[in-house]
Every structure is written in C-alpha cells, then in structure tokens.
CSV table of C-alpha atoms in Angstrom, one decimal:
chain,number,residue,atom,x,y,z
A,6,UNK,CA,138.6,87.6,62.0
A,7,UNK,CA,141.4,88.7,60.0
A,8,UNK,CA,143.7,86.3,61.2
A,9,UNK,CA,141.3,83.4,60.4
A,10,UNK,CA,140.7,84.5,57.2
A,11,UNK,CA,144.3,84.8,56.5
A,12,UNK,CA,144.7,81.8,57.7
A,13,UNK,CA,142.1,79.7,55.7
A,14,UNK,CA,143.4,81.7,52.7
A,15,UNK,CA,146.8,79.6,53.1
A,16,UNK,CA,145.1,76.6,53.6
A,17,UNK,CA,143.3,76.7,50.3
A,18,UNK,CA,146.5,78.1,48.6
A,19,UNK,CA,148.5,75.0,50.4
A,20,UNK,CA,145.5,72.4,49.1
A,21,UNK,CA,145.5,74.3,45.7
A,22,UNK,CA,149.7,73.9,45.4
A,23,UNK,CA,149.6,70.0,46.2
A,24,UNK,CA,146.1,68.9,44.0
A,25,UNK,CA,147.6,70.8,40.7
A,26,UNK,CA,150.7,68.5,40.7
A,27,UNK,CA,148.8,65.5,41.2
A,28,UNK,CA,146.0,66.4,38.5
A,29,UNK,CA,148.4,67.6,36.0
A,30,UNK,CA,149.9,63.8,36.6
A,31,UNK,CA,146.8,62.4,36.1
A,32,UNK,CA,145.9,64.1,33.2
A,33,UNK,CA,149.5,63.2,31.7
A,34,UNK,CA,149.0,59.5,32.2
A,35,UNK,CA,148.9,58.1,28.4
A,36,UNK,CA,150.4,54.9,26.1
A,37,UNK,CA,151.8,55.2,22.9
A,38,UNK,CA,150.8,52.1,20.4
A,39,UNK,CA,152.4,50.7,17.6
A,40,UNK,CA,149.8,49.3,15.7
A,41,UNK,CA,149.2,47.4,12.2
A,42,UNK,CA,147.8,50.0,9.6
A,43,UNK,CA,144.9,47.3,9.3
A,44,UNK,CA,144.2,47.8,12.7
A,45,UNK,CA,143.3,51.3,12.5
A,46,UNK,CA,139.8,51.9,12.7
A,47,UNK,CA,139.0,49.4,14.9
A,48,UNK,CA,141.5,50.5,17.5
A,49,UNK,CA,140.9,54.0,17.0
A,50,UNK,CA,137.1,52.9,18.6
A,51,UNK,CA,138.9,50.8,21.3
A,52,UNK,CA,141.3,53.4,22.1
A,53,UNK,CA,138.5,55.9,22.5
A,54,UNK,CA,136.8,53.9,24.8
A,55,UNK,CA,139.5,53.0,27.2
A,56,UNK,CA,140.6,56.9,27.8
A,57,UNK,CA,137.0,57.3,28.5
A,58,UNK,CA,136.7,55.1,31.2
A,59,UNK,CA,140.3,55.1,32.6
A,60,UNK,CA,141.2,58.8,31.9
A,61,UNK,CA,144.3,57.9,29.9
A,62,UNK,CA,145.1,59.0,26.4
A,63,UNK,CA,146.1,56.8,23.9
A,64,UNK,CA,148.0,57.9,21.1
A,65,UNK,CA,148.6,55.5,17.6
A,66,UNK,CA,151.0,54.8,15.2
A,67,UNK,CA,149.6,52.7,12.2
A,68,UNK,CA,151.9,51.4,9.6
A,69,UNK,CA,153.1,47.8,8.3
A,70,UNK,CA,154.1,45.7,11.5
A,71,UNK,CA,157.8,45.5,9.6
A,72,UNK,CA,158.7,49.1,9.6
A,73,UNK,CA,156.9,49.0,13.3
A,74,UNK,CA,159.1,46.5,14.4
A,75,UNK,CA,162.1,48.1,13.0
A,76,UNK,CA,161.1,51.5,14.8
A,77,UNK,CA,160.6,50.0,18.1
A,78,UNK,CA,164.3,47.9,17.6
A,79,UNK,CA,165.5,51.4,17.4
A,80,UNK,CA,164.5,52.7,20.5
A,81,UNK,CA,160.9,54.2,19.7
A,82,UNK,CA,158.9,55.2,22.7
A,83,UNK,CA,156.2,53.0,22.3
A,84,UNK,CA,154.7,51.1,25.1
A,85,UNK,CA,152.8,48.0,23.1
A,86,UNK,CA,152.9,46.5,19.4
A,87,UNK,CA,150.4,45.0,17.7
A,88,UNK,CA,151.5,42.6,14.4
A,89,UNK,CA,149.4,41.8,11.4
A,90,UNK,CA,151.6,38.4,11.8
A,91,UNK,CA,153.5,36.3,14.2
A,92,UNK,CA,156.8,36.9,12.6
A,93,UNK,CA,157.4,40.4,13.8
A,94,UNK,CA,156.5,39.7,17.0
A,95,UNK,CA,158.6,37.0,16.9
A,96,UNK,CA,161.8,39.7,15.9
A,97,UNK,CA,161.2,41.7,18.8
A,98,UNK,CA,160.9,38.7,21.3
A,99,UNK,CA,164.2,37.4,20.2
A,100,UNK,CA,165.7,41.2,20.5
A,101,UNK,CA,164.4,41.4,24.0
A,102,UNK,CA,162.3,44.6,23.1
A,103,UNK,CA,158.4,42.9,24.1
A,104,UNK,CA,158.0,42.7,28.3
A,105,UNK,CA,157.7,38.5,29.3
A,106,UNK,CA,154.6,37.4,30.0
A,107,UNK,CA,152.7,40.2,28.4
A,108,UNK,CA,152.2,38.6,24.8
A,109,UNK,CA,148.8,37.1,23.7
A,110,UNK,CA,146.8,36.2,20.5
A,111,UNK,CA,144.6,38.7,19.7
A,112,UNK,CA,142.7,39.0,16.9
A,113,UNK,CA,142.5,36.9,13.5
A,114,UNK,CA,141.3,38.6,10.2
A,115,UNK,CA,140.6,37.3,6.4
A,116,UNK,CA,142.6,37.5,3.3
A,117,UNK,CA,140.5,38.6,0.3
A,118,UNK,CA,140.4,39.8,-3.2
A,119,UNK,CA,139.0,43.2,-4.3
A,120,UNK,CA,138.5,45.1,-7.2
A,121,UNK,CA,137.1,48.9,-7.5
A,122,UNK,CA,133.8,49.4,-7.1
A,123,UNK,CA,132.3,49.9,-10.9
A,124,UNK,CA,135.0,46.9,-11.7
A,125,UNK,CA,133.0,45.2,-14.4
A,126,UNK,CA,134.9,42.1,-12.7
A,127,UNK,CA,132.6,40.2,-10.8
A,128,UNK,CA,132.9,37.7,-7.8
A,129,UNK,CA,135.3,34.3,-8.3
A,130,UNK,CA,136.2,31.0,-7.0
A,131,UNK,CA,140.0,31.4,-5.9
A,132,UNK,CA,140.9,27.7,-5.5
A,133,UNK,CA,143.7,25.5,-7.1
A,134,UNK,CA,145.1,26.7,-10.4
A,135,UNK,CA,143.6,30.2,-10.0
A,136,UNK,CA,144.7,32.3,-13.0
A,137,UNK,CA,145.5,35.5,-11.3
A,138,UNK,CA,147.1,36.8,-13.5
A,139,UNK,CA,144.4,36.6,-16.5
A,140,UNK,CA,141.4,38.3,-14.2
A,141,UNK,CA,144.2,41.3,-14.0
A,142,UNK,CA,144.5,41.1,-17.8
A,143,UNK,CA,146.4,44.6,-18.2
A,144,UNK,CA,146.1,46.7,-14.9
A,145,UNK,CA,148.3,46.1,-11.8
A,146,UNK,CA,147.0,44.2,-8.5
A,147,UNK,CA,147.9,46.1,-5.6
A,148,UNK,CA,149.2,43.9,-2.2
A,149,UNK,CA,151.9,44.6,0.6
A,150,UNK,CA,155.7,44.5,-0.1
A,151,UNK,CA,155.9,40.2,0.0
A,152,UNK,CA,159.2,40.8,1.3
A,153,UNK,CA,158.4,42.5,4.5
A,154,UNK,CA,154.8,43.6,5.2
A,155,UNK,CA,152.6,40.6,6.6
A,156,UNK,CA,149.4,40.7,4.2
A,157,UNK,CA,152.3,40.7,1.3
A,158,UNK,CA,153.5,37.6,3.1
A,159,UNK,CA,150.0,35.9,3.1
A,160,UNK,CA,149.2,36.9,-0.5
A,161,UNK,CA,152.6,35.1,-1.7
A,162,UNK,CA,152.3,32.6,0.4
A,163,UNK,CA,148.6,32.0,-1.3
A,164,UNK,CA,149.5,32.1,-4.7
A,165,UNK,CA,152.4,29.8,-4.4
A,166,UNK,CA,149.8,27.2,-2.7
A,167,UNK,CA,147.5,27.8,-5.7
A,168,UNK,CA,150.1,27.7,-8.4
A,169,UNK,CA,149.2,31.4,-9.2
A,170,UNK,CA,152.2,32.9,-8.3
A,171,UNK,CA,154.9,32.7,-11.3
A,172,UNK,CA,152.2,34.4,-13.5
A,173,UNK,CA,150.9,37.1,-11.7
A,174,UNK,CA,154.1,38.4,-10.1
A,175,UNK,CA,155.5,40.5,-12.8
A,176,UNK,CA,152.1,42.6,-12.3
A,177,UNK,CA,152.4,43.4,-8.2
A,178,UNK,CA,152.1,46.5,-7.5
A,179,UNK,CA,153.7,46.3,-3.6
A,180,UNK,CA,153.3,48.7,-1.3
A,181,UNK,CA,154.3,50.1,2.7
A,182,UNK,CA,151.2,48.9,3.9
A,183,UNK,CA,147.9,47.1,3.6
A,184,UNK,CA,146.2,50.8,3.5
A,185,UNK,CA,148.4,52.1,0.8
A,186,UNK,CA,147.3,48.6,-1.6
A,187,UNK,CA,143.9,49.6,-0.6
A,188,UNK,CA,144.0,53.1,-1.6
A,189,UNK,CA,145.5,52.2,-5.1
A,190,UNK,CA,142.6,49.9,-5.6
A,191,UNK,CA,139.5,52.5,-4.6
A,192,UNK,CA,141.4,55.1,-7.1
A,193,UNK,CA,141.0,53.1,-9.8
A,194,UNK,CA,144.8,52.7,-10.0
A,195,UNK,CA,145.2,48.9,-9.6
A,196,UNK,CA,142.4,46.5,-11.3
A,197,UNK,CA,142.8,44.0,-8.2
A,198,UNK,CA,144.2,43.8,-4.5
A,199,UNK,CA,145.0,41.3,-2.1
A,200,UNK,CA,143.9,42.7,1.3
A,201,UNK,CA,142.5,41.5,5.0
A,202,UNK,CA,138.5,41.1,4.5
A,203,UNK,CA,138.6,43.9,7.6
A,204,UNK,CA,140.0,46.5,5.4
A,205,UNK,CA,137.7,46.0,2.3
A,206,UNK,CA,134.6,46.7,4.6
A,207,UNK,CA,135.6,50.4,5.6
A,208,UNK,CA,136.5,51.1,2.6
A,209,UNK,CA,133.5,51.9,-0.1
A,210,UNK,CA,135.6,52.1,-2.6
A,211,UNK,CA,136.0,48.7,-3.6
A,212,UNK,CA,134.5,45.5,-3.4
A,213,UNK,CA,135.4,41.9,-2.2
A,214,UNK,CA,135.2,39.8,-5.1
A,215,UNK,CA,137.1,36.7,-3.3
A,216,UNK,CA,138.2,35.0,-0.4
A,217,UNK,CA,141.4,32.9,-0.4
A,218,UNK,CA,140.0,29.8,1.1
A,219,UNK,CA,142.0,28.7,4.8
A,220,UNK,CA,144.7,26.8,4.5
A,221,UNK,CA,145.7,28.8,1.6
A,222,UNK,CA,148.1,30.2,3.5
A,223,UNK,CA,149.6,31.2,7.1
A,224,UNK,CA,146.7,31.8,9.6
A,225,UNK,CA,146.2,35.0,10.0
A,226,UNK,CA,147.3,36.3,14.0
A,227,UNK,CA,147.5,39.9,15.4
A,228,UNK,CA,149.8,39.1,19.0
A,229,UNK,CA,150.0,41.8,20.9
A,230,UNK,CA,152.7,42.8,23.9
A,231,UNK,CA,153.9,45.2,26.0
A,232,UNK,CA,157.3,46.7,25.1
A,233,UNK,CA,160.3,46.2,27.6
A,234,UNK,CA,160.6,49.9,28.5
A,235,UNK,CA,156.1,50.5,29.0
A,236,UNK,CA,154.6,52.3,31.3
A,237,UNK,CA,152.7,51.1,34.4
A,238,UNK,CA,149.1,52.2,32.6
A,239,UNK,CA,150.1,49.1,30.0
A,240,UNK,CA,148.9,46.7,32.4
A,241,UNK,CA,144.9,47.6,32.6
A,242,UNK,CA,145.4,49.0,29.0
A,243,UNK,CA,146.1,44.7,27.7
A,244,UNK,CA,143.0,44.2,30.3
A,245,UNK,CA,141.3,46.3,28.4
A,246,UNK,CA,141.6,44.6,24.9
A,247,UNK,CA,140.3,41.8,26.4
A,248,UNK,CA,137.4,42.9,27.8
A,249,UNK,CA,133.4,42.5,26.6
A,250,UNK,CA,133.9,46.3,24.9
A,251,UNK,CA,136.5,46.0,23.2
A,252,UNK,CA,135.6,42.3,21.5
A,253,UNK,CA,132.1,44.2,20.5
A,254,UNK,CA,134.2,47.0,18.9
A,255,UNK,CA,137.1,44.3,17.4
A,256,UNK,CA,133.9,41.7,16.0
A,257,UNK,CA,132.1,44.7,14.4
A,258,UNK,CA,134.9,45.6,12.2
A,259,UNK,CA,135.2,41.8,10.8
A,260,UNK,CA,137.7,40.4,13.6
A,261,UNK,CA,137.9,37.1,15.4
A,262,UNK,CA,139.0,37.6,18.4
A,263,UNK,CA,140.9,34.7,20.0
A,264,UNK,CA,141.3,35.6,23.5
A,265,UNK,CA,138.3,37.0,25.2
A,266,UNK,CA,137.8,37.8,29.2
A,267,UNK,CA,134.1,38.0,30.4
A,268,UNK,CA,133.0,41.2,31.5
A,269,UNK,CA,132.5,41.7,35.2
C-alpha cells in the first residue's frame, strides 16, 4: 500500500514537472505591435479580443508611424507595424525589416477639421480657395509634424491642393503625433486641428467642423505587416484583423476597412 502510494506520488510529481513548463510557455506566448497613435482605441478593443480567444497577450506601442518606423529600423522587438500611410511602410520594405508576403491594406480613415468644443466657430465648406488661415484668425491650428508624421503629410498635402497652404503655415502648431494635435485642440490651446475623422469621435473635447473633401489629398491607407524577426503567433494574429470581430470593432470607431475575410 505504501509502495503504491509512493509510487503514484512520483507519478503526479513527474506529470506536475512536465505540465508547468509547457503552461508557463503557453502563458508566455504574446506579440508586440507597433501601431499608429490614431489607431489606439480601436486596436486596444481588437487586441483584447484576440488574447481572449487565442490566449496570447498583446502588448502596444502607439506613436506616429515615423518615429515607429525608425524604432523598428533600429532593431525594436516588435513583431508587426501598422502605418497611418503607405510611405513608412514603404521604408521598412525597402530596408528589409517587414516579412514577404505578410503586408495588406487594412484600414482607411478621414481627414477632418476640428475646433474645441464651446469654439464659437461653426461647421464650413473646405473646398478650393479655403482661407485657413482667416477661420484661425489669432490662435494656432494644431496638425502632425508635415515633415514626418502621416496626418501632417495629408494636411499639407490638402492645403496645397486648395491653395491654403502659404497663408496658414506660419500658424502650425506640429506635433509627434496625431494624439498630441488632438490634445492641444480639446485644451483649448489651438483654435483649429487637422486630424483623422476617427480621432475626433473619441475625443469629446472637440468637434468636427470639416471634412477635406477626397481627392484633396493622398488616400488615406493603414498597411499592416509582419516584421522580419516575428514570432510564429504573428500568423493567426494578421488572421485575426481580418476576421468578422475585428471589422465590427475597426467600423465602430469610424474605419473602412479594405480587406475583410468572412467569418467561419
């Protein structure tokens, strides 16, 4: 009786010894993303429902897809990027930091113009000729650096189209990222902002009073793409973004999403 107990004693320590490896592994699995600061809120909801239904964390970092780019060119451990533009994705193809095969499309967005909420400036037609620069009269207007950061990029590019540029530029206010222009806009600190229409409907501190009308400017694109040095887990994790779930979650926030799989 001893003996047996002994030996199922062993037998639970031996099963015990070989399961804790294995589910310490499992519970190790996670991806690190590099992700557009106007991506945030969104993908914080996506992100949250992949690790509940694959068990594997995902951890973020949001900032403007130029200093993104940069970090991953420098040997970041990140395991996918996701660019407010084409252009930085671009970079990192021709560096030879994004895995072949793995880039796609995913998500489109709008370029709008927002003042703070108790702005006594109400909503305008931005079309040819668009005087900018008068509807700021003395304050600043708050936008991404337009020499780097991609909704920077898109507001230059937009103003030059509309002949608005020359006037308005000595008023810029330009900032690291999207967020940071939207911040200075909800505190009252810039009288106008060019921002994606995403990030002026989570923030309830300003209002749109604008849309830049298409063709204004550079479509919009988010790609997205595994790095060269990812993890296996990156493979279900770009499944993921595709699926039903994660459009529902993308749409809700103000997306388009351009590439789509059916849910099963």
């Amino acid at each position: 009786m001893l003996r047996r107990t002994f030996t199922t004693k062993l037998a639970l320590l031996a099963a015990t010894l070989w399961l804790a490896p294995h589910a310490a592994s499992a519970q190790d699995k996670s991806l690190t993303v590099f992700a557009a600061a106007s991506m945030k809120n969104a993908l914080d909801d996506v992100n949250g429902a992949y690790t509940k239904a694959t068990g594997v964390k995902v951890m973020s970092s949001y900032a403007a897809s130029s200093a993104l780019a940069k970090q991953i060119e420098g040997g970041a451990p990140a395991d996918i990027f996701m660019s407010a533009d084409l252009n930085w994705m671009d970079y990192l193809d021709r560096k030879k930091a994004i895995k072949p095969g793995t880039r796609v499309s995913l998500l489109g967005n709008k370029l709008v113009l927002i003042a703070p909420k108790d702005s006594k400036i109400g909503n305008v037609t931005i079309a040819q000729g668009f005087d900018l620069a008068k509807l700021a009269g003395d304050g600043r207007i708050a936008t991404g650096d337009v020499k780097a950061v991609p909704v920077g990029l898109y507001a230059k590019a937009a103003l030059e189209k509309l002949g608005s540029w020359a006037a308005a530029e000595p008023k810029f206010a330009m900032t690291d990222n999207v967020r940071a222009a939207l911040v200075l806009v909800s505190r009252g600190e810039a009288a106008l902002g060019i921002v994606y229409e995403t990030d002026a409907k989570v923030e309830p501190g300003v209002k749109i009073i604008g849309a830049f009308p298409e063709g204004s400017h550079p479509t919009i694109v988010y790609p997205v793409a595994a790095t060269e040095n990812a993890k296996p887990e990156v493979t279900s994790y770009l499944e993921f973004l595709r699926s039903k779930t994660a459009r529902d979650i993308f749409e809700k926030y103000g997306f388009t999403v351009f590439t789509t799989k059916p849910a099963t």
